[in-house]
mmCIF file with all atom_site columns, C-alpha atoms in Angstrom:
data_model
loop_
_atom_site.group_PDB
_atom_site.id
_atom_site.type_symbol
_atom_site.label_atom_id
_atom_site.label_alt_id
_atom_site.label_comp_id
_atom_site.label_asym_id
_atom_site.label_entity_id
_atom_site.label_seq_id
_atom_site.pdbx_PDB_ins_code
_atom_site.Cartn_x
_atom_site.Cartn_y
_atom_site.Cartn_z
_atom_site.occupancy
_atom_site.B_iso_or_equiv
_atom_site.pdbx_formal_charge
_atom_site.auth_seq_id
_atom_site.auth_comp_id
_atom_site.auth_asym_id
_atom_site.auth_atom_id
_atom_site.pdbx_PDB_model_num
ATOM 1  C CA . MET A 1 1  ? -0.163  -0.101 0.403  1.00 85.00 ? 1  MET A CA 1
ATOM 2  C CA . ASP A 1 2  ? 1.144   4.004  -0.846 1.00 91.00 ? 2  ASP A CA 1
ATOM 3  C CA . GLU A 1 3  ? 2.645   4.763  2.518  1.00 93.00 ? 3  GLU A CA 1
ATOM 4  C CA . ILE A 1 4  ? 0.995   8.127  2.147  1.00 94.00 ? 4  ILE A CA 1
ATOM 5  C CA . LEU A 1 5  ? -2.035  6.542  2.482  1.00 93.00 ? 5  LEU A CA 1
ATOM 6  C CA . LEU A 1 6  ? -0.995  3.865  4.723  1.00 93.00 ? 6  LEU A CA 1
ATOM 7  C CA . GLY A 1 7  ? -0.395  7.197  6.699  1.00 95.00 ? 7  GLY A CA 1
ATOM 8  C CA . LYS A 1 8  ? -3.705  8.417  6.733  1.00 94.00 ? 8  LYS A CA 1
ATOM 9  C CA . ILE A 1 9  ? -5.594  5.373  7.818  1.00 94.00 ? 9  ILE A CA 1
ATOM 10 C CA . GLU A 1 10 ? -3.248  5.420  10.544 1.00 93.00 ? 10 GLU A CA 1
ATOM 11 C CA . GLN A 1 11 ? -4.151  8.757  10.787 1.00 94.00 ? 11 GLN A CA 1
ATOM 12 C CA . LYS A 1 12 ? -8.105  7.824  11.048 1.00 93.00 ? 12 LYS A CA 1
ATOM 13 C CA . ILE A 1 13 ? -7.508  4.947  13.803 1.00 92.00 ? 13 ILE A CA 1
ATOM 14 C CA . ARG A 1 14 ? -5.938  7.944  15.926 1.00 91.00 ? 14 ARG A CA 1
ATOM 15 C CA . GLU A 1 15 ? -8.583  10.447 15.265 1.00 92.00 ? 15 GLU A CA 1
ATOM 16 C CA . THR A 1 16 ? -11.058 7.364  16.205 1.00 89.00 ? 16 THR A CA 1
ATOM 17 C CA . ILE A 1 17 ? -9.857  6.693  19.048 1.00 88.00 ? 17 ILE A CA 1
ATOM 18 C CA . SER A 1 18 ? -9.969  10.597 20.374 1.00 90.00 ? 18 SER A CA 1
ATOM 19 C CA . ASN A 1 19 ? -13.356 11.000 19.033 1.00 88.00 ? 19 ASN A CA 1
ATOM 20 C CA . LYS A 1 20 ? -14.413 8.095  21.296 1.00 87.00 ? 20 LYS A CA 1
ATOM 21 C CA . ASP A 1 21 ? -16.662 9.285  23.387 1.00 89.00 ? 21 ASP A CA 1
ATOM 22 C CA . GLU A 1 22 ? -18.577 10.257 20.031 1.00 89.00 ? 22 GLU A CA 1
ATOM 23 C CA . ILE A 1 23 ? -18.245 6.850  18.420 1.00 85.00 ? 23 ILE A CA 1
ATOM 24 C CA . LYS A 1 24 ? -19.880 5.230  21.897 1.00 85.00 ? 24 LYS A CA 1
ATOM 25 C CA . GLU A 1 25 ? -22.746 7.108  21.339 1.00 88.00 ? 25 GLU A CA 1
ATOM 26 C CA . ILE A 1 26 ? -23.929 6.428  18.397 1.00 86.00 ? 26 ILE A CA 1
ATOM 27 C CA . ILE A 1 27 ? -23.103 3.222  19.288 1.00 84.00 ? 27 ILE A CA 1
ATOM 28 C CA . GLN A 1 28 ? -24.953 3.395  22.192 1.00 83.00 ? 28 GLN A CA 1
ATOM 29 C CA . LEU A 1 29 ? -27.909 4.713  20.081 1.00 86.00 ? 29 LEU A CA 1
ATOM 30 C CA . LEU A 1 30 ? -28.310 2.246  17.220 1.00 84.00 ? 30 LEU A CA 1
ATOM 31 C CA . SER A 1 31 ? -26.880 -1.104 18.804 1.00 73.00 ? 31 SER A CA 1
ATOM 32 C CA . ASN A 1 32 ? -27.940 -3.944 21.095 1.00 71.00 ? 32 ASN A CA 1
ATOM 33 C CA . ILE A 1 33 ? -26.535 -5.062 24.243 1.00 64.00 ? 33 ILE A CA 1
ATOM 34 C CA . ASP A 1 34 ? -25.603 -8.167 23.117 1.00 64.00 ? 34 ASP A CA 1
ATOM 35 C CA . ASP A 1 35 ? -23.469 -7.142 19.715 1.00 68.00 ? 35 ASP A CA 1
ATOM 36 C CA . SER A 1 36 ? -22.319 -3.616 20.922 1.00 78.00 ? 36 SER A CA 1
ATOM 37 C CA . LYS A 1 37 ? -18.371 -5.213 20.317 1.00 81.00 ? 37 LYS A CA 1
ATOM 38 C CA . SER A 1 38 ? -19.393 -6.128 17.580 1.00 83.00 ? 38 SER A CA 1
ATOM 39 C CA . PHE A 1 39 ? -21.036 -3.015 15.843 1.00 83.00 ? 39 PHE A CA 1
ATOM 40 C CA . ALA A 1 40 ? -18.365 -1.209 17.125 1.00 85.00 ? 40 ALA A CA 1
ATOM 41 C CA . LEU A 1 41 ? -15.909 -2.935 15.234 1.00 89.00 ? 41 LEU A CA 1
ATOM 42 C CA . GLY A 1 42 ? -18.115 -2.098 12.698 1.00 90.00 ? 42 GLY A CA 1
ATOM 43 C CA . VAL A 1 43 ? -18.191 1.870  12.693 1.00 89.00 ? 43 VAL A CA 1
ATOM 44 C CA . VAL A 1 44 ? -14.275 1.458  12.834 1.00 91.00 ? 44 VAL A CA 1
ATOM 45 C CA . VAL A 1 45 ? -13.742 -0.233 10.057 1.00 94.00 ? 45 VAL A CA 1
ATOM 46 C CA . GLY A 1 46 ? -16.491 1.871  7.911  1.00 95.00 ? 46 GLY A CA 1
ATOM 47 C CA . ARG A 1 47 ? -14.709 4.998  9.319  1.00 94.00 ? 47 ARG A CA 1
ATOM 48 C CA . ILE A 1 48 ? -11.245 3.737  8.044  1.00 95.00 ? 48 ILE A CA 1
ATOM 49 C CA . TYR A 1 49 ? -12.220 2.222  4.587  1.00 97.00 ? 49 TYR A CA 1
ATOM 50 C CA . ASN A 1 50 ? -13.802 5.533  4.257  1.00 96.00 ? 50 ASN A CA 1
ATOM 51 C CA . ALA A 1 51 ? -10.767 7.262  4.754  1.00 96.00 ? 51 ALA A CA 1
ATOM 52 C CA . PHE A 1 52 ? -8.711  4.092  2.682  1.00 97.00 ? 52 PHE A CA 1
ATOM 53 C CA . TYR A 1 53 ? -11.000 4.894  -0.314 1.00 96.00 ? 53 TYR A CA 1
ATOM 54 C CA . TYR A 1 54 ? -11.507 9.168  -0.075 1.00 96.00 ? 54 TYR A CA 1
ATOM 55 C CA . GLN A 1 55 ? -7.568  8.688  -0.029 1.00 95.00 ? 55 GLN A CA 1
ATOM 56 C CA . SER A 1 56 ? -6.545  6.926  -2.736 1.00 96.00 ? 56 SER A CA 1
ATOM 57 C CA . LYS A 1 57 ? -8.835  9.240  -4.586 1.00 95.00 ? 57 LYS A CA 1
ATOM 58 C CA . ARG A 1 58 ? -7.262  12.477 -3.308 1.00 95.00 ? 58 ARG A CA 1
ATOM 59 C CA . ILE A 1 59 ? -3.913  11.034 -2.875 1.00 94.00 ? 59 ILE A CA 1
ATOM 60 C CA . LEU A 1 60 ? -3.399  8.715  -6.151 1.00 93.00 ? 60 LEU A CA 1
ATOM 61 C CA . ASN A 1 61 ? -6.359  10.546 -7.551 1.00 95.00 ? 61 ASN A CA 1
ATOM 62 C CA . ARG A 1 62 ? -7.930  7.546  -9.008 1.00 96.00 ? 62 ARG A CA 1
ATOM 63 C CA . GLU A 1 63 ? -9.495  4.694  -7.029 1.00 95.00 ? 63 GLU A CA 1
ATOM 64 C CA . PRO A 1 64 ? -8.050  1.869  -5.154 1.00 95.00 ? 64 PRO A CA 1
ATOM 65 C CA . THR A 1 65 ? -7.212  -1.717 -6.879 1.00 95.00 ? 65 THR A CA 1
ATOM 66 C CA . LYS A 1 66 ? -8.385  -4.623 -5.860 1.00 96.00 ? 66 LYS A CA 1
ATOM 67 C CA . ASP A 1 67 ? -4.655  -5.192 -4.878 1.00 96.00 ? 67 ASP A CA 1
ATOM 68 C CA . GLU A 1 68 ? -5.046  -2.132 -2.768 1.00 95.00 ? 68 GLU A CA 1
ATOM 69 C CA . PHE A 1 69 ? -8.372  -3.334 -1.522 1.00 97.00 ? 69 PHE A CA 1
ATOM 70 C CA . GLN A 1 70 ? -6.722  -6.936 -0.672 1.00 97.00 ? 70 GLN A CA 1
ATOM 71 C CA . GLU A 1 71 ? -3.524  -5.422 0.722  1.00 96.00 ? 71 GLU A CA 1
ATOM 72 C CA . PHE A 1 72 ? -6.359  -3.391 3.039  1.00 96.00 ? 72 PHE A CA 1
ATOM 73 C CA . LEU A 1 73 ? -8.018  -6.209 3.817  1.00 96.00 ? 73 LEU A CA 1
ATOM 74 C CA . LYS A 1 74 ? -4.889  -7.554 5.878  1.00 96.00 ? 74 LYS A CA 1
ATOM 75 C CA . PHE A 1 75 ? -4.208  -4.386 7.396  1.00 94.00 ? 75 PHE A CA 1
ATOM 76 C CA . VAL A 1 76 ? -7.396  -4.727 8.827  1.00 94.00 ? 76 VAL A CA 1
ATOM 77 C CA . LYS A 1 77 ? -7.163  -8.161 10.013 1.00 94.00 ? 77 LYS A CA 1
ATOM 78 C CA . ASN A 1 78 ? -3.884  -7.845 11.227 1.00 94.00 ? 78 ASN A CA 1
ATOM 79 C CA . ASN A 1 79 ? -4.992  -4.438 13.241 1.00 90.00 ? 79 ASN A CA 1
ATOM 80 C CA . LYS A 1 80 ? -8.014  -5.977 13.949 1.00 91.00 ? 80 LYS A CA 1
ATOM 81 C CA . SER A 1 81 ? -7.501  -7.313 18.193 1.00 89.00 ? 81 SER A CA 1
ATOM 82 C CA . ASP A 1 82 ? -6.340  -3.589 18.774 1.00 86.00 ? 82 ASP A CA 1
ATOM 83 C CA . LEU A 1 83 ? -9.473  -1.821 16.760 1.00 86.00 ? 83 LEU A CA 1
ATOM 84 C CA . GLU A 1 84 ? -11.714 -4.032 18.677 1.00 84.00 ? 84 GLU A CA 1
ATOM 85 C CA . ASN A 1 85 ? -10.103 -3.252 21.944 1.00 81.00 ? 85 ASN A CA 1
ATOM 86 C CA . LEU A 1 86 ? -10.606 0.015  21.549 1.00 73.00 ? 86 LEU A CA 1
ATOM 87 C CA . TRP A 1 87 ? -14.136 -0.022 23.515 1.00 66.00 ? 87 TRP A CA 1
#
């Protein structure tokens, strides 16, 4: 994955951590207690995916390729436990 793009994704993760209270409010409003951890992970991954897609278009001036998307998926998979532990 492009290093600048990766940096932007990592920046979005840090931003998500710093806005944790706002995200918790969304989770409490929209999820039930049984699946709140899964829902939280979905919100976080959604934010990261949005950053990946938007920054690909902004930085690379194009949509991400299938290979880049696979790299993104690998990044998410490798960081899943850290992302789950944000809550």
